[in-house]
XYZ file of C-alpha atoms in Angstrom:
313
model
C 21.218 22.062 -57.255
C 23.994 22.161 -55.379
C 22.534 23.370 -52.011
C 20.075 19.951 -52.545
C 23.442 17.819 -53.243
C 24.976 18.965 -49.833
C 21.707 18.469 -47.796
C 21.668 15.069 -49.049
C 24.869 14.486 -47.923
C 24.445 15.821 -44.649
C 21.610 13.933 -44.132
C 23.120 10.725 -44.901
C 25.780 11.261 -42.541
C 23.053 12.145 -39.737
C 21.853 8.791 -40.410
C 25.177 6.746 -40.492
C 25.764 7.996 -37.121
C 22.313 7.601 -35.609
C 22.388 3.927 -37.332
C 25.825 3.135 -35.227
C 24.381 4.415 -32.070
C 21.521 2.640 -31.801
C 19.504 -0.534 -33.222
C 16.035 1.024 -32.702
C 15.478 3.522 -34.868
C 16.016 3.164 -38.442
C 15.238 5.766 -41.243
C 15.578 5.351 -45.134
C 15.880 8.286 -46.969
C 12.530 8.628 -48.443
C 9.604 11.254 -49.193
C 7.394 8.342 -47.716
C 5.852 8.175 -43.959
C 7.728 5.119 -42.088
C 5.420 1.856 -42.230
C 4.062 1.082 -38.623
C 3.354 -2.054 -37.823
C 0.629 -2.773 -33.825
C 0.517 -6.210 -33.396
C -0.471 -8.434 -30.291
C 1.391 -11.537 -29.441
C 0.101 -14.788 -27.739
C 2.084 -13.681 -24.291
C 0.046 -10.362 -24.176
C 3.443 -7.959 -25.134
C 2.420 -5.035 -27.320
C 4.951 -3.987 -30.096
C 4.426 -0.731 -32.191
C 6.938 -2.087 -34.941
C 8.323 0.042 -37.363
C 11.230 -0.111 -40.222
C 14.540 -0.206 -37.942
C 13.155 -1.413 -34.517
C 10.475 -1.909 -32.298
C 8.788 -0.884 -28.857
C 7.269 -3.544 -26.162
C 4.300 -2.471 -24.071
C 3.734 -5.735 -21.627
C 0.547 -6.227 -20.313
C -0.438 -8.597 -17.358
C -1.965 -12.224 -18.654
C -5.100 -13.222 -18.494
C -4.026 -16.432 -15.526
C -2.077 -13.362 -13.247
C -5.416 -11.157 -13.301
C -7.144 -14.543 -12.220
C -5.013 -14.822 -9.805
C -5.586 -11.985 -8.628
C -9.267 -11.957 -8.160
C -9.218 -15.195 -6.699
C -7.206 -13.585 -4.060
C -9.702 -11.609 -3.250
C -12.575 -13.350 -3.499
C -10.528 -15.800 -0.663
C -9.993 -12.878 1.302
C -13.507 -11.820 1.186
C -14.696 -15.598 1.764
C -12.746 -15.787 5.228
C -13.069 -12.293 6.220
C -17.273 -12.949 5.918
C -16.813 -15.892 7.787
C -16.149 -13.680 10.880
C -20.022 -12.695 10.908
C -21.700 -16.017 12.319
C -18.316 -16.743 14.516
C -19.048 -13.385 15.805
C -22.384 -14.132 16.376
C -22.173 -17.802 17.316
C -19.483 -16.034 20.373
C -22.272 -13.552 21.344
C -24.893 -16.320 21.841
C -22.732 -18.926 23.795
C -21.472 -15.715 26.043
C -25.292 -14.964 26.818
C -25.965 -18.753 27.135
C -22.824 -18.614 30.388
C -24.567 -14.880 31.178
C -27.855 -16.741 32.249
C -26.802 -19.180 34.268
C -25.235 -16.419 35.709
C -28.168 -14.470 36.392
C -29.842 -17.815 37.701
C -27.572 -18.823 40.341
C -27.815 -14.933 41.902
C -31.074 -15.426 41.555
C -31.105 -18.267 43.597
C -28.694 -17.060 45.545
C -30.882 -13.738 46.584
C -34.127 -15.874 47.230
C -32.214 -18.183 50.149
C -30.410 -15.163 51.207
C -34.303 -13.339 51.635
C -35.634 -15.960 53.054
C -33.319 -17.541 55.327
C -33.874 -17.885 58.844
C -32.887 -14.499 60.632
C -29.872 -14.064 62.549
C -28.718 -11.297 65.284
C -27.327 -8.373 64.157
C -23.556 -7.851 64.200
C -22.605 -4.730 66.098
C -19.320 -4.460 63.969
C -20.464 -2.669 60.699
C -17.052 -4.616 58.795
C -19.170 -7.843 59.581
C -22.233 -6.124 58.486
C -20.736 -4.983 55.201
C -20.287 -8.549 53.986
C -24.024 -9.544 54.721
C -26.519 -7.325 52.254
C -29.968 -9.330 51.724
C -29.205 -11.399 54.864
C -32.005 -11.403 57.201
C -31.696 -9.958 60.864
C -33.324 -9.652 63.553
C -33.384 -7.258 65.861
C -35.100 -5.593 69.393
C -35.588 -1.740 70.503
C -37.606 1.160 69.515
C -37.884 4.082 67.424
C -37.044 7.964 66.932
C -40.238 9.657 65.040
C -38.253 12.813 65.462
C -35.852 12.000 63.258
C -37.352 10.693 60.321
C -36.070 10.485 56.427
C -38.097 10.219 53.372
C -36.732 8.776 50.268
C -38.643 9.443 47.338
C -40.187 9.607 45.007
C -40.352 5.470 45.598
C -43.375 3.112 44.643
C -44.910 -0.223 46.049
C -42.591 -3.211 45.483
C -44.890 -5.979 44.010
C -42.423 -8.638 43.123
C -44.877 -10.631 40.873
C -45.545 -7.560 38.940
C -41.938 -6.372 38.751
C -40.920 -9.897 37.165
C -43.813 -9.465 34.965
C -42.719 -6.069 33.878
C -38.671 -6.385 33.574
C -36.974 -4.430 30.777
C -40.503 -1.789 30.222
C -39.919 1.516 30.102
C -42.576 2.298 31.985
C -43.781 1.375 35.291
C -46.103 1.840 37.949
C -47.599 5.524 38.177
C -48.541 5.371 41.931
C -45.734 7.375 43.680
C -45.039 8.338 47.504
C -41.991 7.604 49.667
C -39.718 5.208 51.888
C -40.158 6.282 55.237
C -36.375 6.032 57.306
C -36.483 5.525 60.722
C -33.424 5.880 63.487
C -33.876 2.676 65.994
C -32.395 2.471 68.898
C -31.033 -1.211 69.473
C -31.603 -1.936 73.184
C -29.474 -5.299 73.235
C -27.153 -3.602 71.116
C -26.593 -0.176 72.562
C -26.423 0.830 69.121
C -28.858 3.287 66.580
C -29.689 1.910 63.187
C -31.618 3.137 60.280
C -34.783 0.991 59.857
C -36.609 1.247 56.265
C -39.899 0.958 57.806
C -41.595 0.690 54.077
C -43.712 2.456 51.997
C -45.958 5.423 52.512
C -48.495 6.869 49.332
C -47.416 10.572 48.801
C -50.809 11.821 51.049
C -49.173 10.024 53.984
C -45.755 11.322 54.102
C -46.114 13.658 56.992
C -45.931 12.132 60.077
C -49.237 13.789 61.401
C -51.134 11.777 58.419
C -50.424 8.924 59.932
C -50.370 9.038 63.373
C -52.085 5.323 64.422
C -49.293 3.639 62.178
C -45.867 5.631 64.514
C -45.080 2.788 66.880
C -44.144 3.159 70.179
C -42.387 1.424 72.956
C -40.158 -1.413 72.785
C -40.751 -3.897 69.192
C -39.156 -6.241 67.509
C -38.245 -6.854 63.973
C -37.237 -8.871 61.139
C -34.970 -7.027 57.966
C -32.714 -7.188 55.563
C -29.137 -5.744 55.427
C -28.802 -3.201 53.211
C -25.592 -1.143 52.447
C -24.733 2.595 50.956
C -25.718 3.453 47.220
C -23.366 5.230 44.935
C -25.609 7.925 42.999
C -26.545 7.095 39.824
C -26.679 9.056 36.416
C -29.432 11.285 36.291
C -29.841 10.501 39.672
C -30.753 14.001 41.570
C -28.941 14.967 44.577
C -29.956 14.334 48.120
C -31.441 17.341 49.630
C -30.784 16.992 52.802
C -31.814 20.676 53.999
C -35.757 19.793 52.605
C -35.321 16.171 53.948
C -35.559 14.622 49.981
C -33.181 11.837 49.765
C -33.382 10.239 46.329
C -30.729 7.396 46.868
C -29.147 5.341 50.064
C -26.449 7.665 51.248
C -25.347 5.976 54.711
C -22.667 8.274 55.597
C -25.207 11.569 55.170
C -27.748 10.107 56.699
C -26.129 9.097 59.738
C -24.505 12.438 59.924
C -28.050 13.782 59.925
C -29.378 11.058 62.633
C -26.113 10.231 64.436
C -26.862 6.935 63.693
C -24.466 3.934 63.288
C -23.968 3.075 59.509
C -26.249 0.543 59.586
C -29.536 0.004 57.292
C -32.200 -2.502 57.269
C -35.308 -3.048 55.216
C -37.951 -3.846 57.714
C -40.002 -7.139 56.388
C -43.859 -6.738 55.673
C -44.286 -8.826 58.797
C -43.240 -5.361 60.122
C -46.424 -4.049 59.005
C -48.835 -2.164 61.350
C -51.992 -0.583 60.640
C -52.012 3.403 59.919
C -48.279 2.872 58.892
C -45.312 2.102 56.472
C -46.206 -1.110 54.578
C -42.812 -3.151 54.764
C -40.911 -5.380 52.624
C -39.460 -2.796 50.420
C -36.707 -4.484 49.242
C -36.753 -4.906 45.521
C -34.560 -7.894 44.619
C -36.208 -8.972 41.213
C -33.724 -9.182 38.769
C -33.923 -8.804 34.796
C -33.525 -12.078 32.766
C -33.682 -11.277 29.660
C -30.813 -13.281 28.471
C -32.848 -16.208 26.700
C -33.810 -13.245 24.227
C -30.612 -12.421 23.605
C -29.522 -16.256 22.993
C -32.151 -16.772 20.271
C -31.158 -13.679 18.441
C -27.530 -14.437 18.480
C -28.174 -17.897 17.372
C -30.732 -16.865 15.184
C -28.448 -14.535 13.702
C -25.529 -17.401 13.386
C -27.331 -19.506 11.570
C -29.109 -17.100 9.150
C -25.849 -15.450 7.895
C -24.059 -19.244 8.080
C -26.455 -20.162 5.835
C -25.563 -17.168 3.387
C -21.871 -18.147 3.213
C -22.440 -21.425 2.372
C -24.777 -20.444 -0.355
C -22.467 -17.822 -1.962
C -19.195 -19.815 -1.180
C -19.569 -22.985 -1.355
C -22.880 -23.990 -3.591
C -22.034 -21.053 -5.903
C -26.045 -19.509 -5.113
C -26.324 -15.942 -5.757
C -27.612 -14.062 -2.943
């Protein structure tokens, strides 16, 4: 009995001390479980309540979370916005792309069928004049010939027909390159004489068409090609040239760096067929413009529906 006095004492002390230290905890001495007390209050603060003091647990109101999404769906309204801009850009660009393309078209057709000039002996001048027509006097080296291949006929009507297919025509042979000795000039060119099918590139196949003695001639300036990606390499040991390499080929010829493409007025029976300059360019650009603009107005319509008329899409 007396062990229980001084354990109640003890206790009671223990709780004087604890009451003077703090406000939040508060035990009576009682054989009972502490009443606790979860209630919610209008400004969204949890309590857990209980006989002596209380605990807050805030929570955020119902206008900040709508805040909050409304910040995002803004974000997400503007940031969707940048689709049809995007696309609206891409269309106007193509629309300046094609006029463009036009103009060099133009600008190739006057330059291929301009009246024909001389031909500068200084290759600087010459540099500055592809597609501009020449004319020029002398005769050629058969000894010396290059083929270019594999090459087909150009056919500009067909090639404009055709622009942007993968494939194309299945009749193959080669460009037959001549050395021509300039006799106004003093000079040696290359001449592109034209095309040959792939049964007439030796020489002896087509013996009628090798000209000989003193002609004249109508081309068009043409300067050195850069090889392209899966381009092959000029063999110049087998004589297969695959792409316009002036420097080579003059080393092989001793020719000046000079190339024409011979005209088809060039043309002689038994031989190369000339005008084998391919200047047909691709214009596809008015496809492009309706699919841009296509695609601006399509997804312009979407944002309107789902931002501002409230439609679900």
């Amino acid at each position: 009995m007396a062990s229980l006095k001084s354990l109640l004492a003890s206790s009671t002390r223990l709780v004087l001390t604890l009451k003077q230290q703090s406000n939040v905890i508060y035990i009576k001495r009682t054989f009972l479980q502490p009443k606790v007390t979860l209630f919610k209050r209008p400004e969204s603060v949890l309590q857990w309540k209980f006989p002596g003091g209380c605990i807050s647990f805030r929570q955020p109101s119902s206008s900040t979370a709508a805040k909050a999404g409304q910040g995002e769906d803004s974000f997400l309204k503007w940031f969707l916005l940048l689709i049809p801009a995007t696309t609206f850009g891409l269309g106007t660009w193509q629309v300046k792309r094609r006029q463009w393309k036009l103009q060099l078209i133009d600008d190739l057709t006057r330059l291929t069928t301009a009246e024909p000039i001389p031909l500068p002996i200084d290759p600087h001048h010459v540099n500055s004049l592809e597609f501009r027509r020449v004319r020029v006097r002398g005769h050629y080296d058969h000894s010396k010939e290059l083929y270019i291949v594999p090459r087909s006929p150009v056919d500009p009507e067909k090639e404009a027909r055709e622009a942007g297919r993968l494939s194309s025509s299945v009749e193959s042979g080669a460009n037959v390159v001549t050395p021509f000795h300039c006799t106004d000039l003093g000079i040696t060119i290359l001449v592109n004489r034209g095309y040959v099918p792939r049964q007439k590139i030796r020489p002896e196949s087509r013996v009628k068409g090798q000209v000989e003695g003193e002609v004249e001639l109508v081309g068009l300036i043409r300067l050195t090609e850069t090889r392209k990606p899966f381009v092959p390499k000029n063999d110049v040991e087998r004589n297969r040239w695959h792409y316009r390499d002036l420097e080579a080929m003059c080393r092989v010829t001793g020719a000046e760096p000079i190339f024409i493409d011979a005209d088809f007025g060039s043309t002689v029976p038994g031989g190369p067929i000339g005008g084998q300059t391919r200047v047909t360019l691709r214009n596809e650009h008015m496809q492009y413009i309706i699919t841009w603009y296509g695609l601006c107005a399509a997804t312009s319509y979407m944002w309107y529906a789902k931002f501002i008329k409230k439609i679900k899409v």
